[in-house]
Coordinates of N, CA and C in Angstrom, one line a residue:
M193 N -55.7 12.7 -11.5 CA -57.2 12.6 -11.4 C -57.8 13.0 -12.8
S194 N -58.9 12.3 -13.1 CA -59.5 12.4 -14.4 C -60.4 13.7 -14.5
K195 N -60.5 14.2 -15.7 CA -61.4 15.3 -15.9 C -62.9 14.9 -15.7
I196 N -63.7 15.9 -15.3 CA -65.1 15.7 -15.2 C -65.8 16.4 -16.3
C197 N -66.8 15.7 -16.9 CA -67.5 16.2 -18.1 C -68.4 17.3 -17.5
D198 N -68.5 18.5 -18.3 CA -69.3 19.6 -17.9 C -70.8 19.3 -18.1
V199 N -71.1 18.5 -19.0 CA -72.6 18.2 -19.3 C -73.2 17.2 -18.4
C200 N -72.6 16.0 -18.3 CA -73.2 15.0 -17.5 C -72.7 14.8 -16.1
G201 N -71.5 15.4 -15.8 CA -70.9 15.3 -14.5 C -70.1 14.0 -14.2
L202 N -70.0 13.1 -15.2 CA -69.3 11.9 -15.1 C -67.8 12.1 -15.5
P203 N -66.9 11.2 -15.0 CA -65.6 11.3 -15.5 C -65.5 11.1 -17.0
E204 N -64.5 11.7 -17.7 CA -64.4 11.6 -19.1 C -64.4 10.2 -19.7
E205 N -63.8 9.2 -18.9 CA -63.8 7.8 -19.4 C -65.2 7.2 -19.5
L206 N -66.1 7.7 -18.6 CA -67.5 7.2 -18.6 C -68.5 8.0 -19.2
C207 N -68.1 9.1 -19.8 CA -69.0 10.1 -20.4 C -69.8 9.5 -21.6
V208 N -71.1 9.7 -21.6 CA -71.9 9.2 -22.6 C -72.7 10.3 -23.4
C209 N -72.3 11.5 -23.2 CA -72.9 12.6 -23.9 C -73.0 12.5 -25.4
E210 N -71.8 12.1 -26.0 CA -71.7 12.1 -27.4 C -72.6 11.0 -28.0
E211 N -72.7 9.8 -27.3 CA -73.5 8.7 -27.7 C -75.0 9.1 -27.6
I212 N -75.4 9.8 -26.6 CA -76.8 10.2 -26.4 C -77.1 11.2 -27.5
A213 N -76.2 12.2 -27.8 CA -76.5 13.1 -28.9 C -76.6 12.5 -30.2
R214 N -75.8 11.4 -30.5 CA -75.9 10.7 -31.7 C -77.2 10.0 -31.9
E215 N -77.7 9.4 -30.8 CA -79.0 8.7 -30.8 C -80.2 9.6 -31.1
V216 N -80.1 10.9 -30.5 CA -81.2 11.8 -30.7 C -81.2 12.4 -32.1
Q217 N -80.1 12.4 -32.8 CA -80.0 13.0 -34.1 C -80.8 12.2 -35.1
T218 N -81.6 12.8 -36.0 CA -82.3 12.1 -37.0 C -81.9 12.7 -38.4
L219 N -81.9 11.8 -39.4 CA -81.6 12.2 -40.7 C -82.8 12.2 -41.6
K220 N -82.9 13.2 -42.4 CA -84.0 13.2 -43.4 C -83.4 12.9 -44.7
V221 N -83.9 11.9 -45.4 CA -83.4 11.5 -46.7 C -84.6 11.5 -47.6
F222 N -84.5 12.2 -48.7 CA -85.6 12.3 -49.7 C -85.0 12.5 -51.1
T223 N -85.8 12.3 -52.1 CA -85.4 12.5 -53.4 C -86.1 13.7 -54.1
V224 N -85.4 14.4 -54.9 CA -86.0 15.6 -55.6 C -85.7 15.4 -57.1
R225 N -86.7 15.8 -57.9 CA -86.5 15.7 -59.3 C -85.9 17.0 -59.8
R226 N -84.7 16.9 -60.4 CA -84.0 18.1 -60.9 C -84.2 18.3 -62.4
R227 N -83.3 19.1 -62.9 CA -83.4 19.4 -64.4 C -83.3 18.1 -65.2
F228 N -84.0 18.1 -66.3 CA -84.0 17.0 -67.2 C -84.5 15.7 -66.6
G229 N -85.3 15.8 -65.5 CA -86.0 14.7 -64.9 C -85.1 13.8 -64.1
K230 N -83.9 14.2 -63.8 CA -83.0 13.3 -63.0 C -83.4 13.4 -61.5
L231 N -83.3 12.3 -60.8 CA -83.5 12.2 -59.4 C -82.2 12.5 -58.6
M232 N -82.4 13.3 -57.6 CA -81.2 13.6 -56.7 C -81.6 13.3 -55.3
T233 N -80.7 12.6 -54.6 CA -81.0 12.2 -53.2 C -80.5 13.4 -52.3
I234 N -81.3 13.9 -51.4 CA -81.0 14.9 -50.5 C -80.9 14.3 -49.1
I235 N -79.8 14.6 -48.4 CA -79.7 14.1 -47.0 C -79.8 15.3 -46.0

């Protein structure tokens, strides 16, 4: 018998918790001017 996911209650094979968490996650990308006027990308 397959394991049941604690979060969504679906079997492990059908679990979509990780995909949903990945979709919700957002990245902030911006540039900052550092020493000597060089640009640095911050993620």
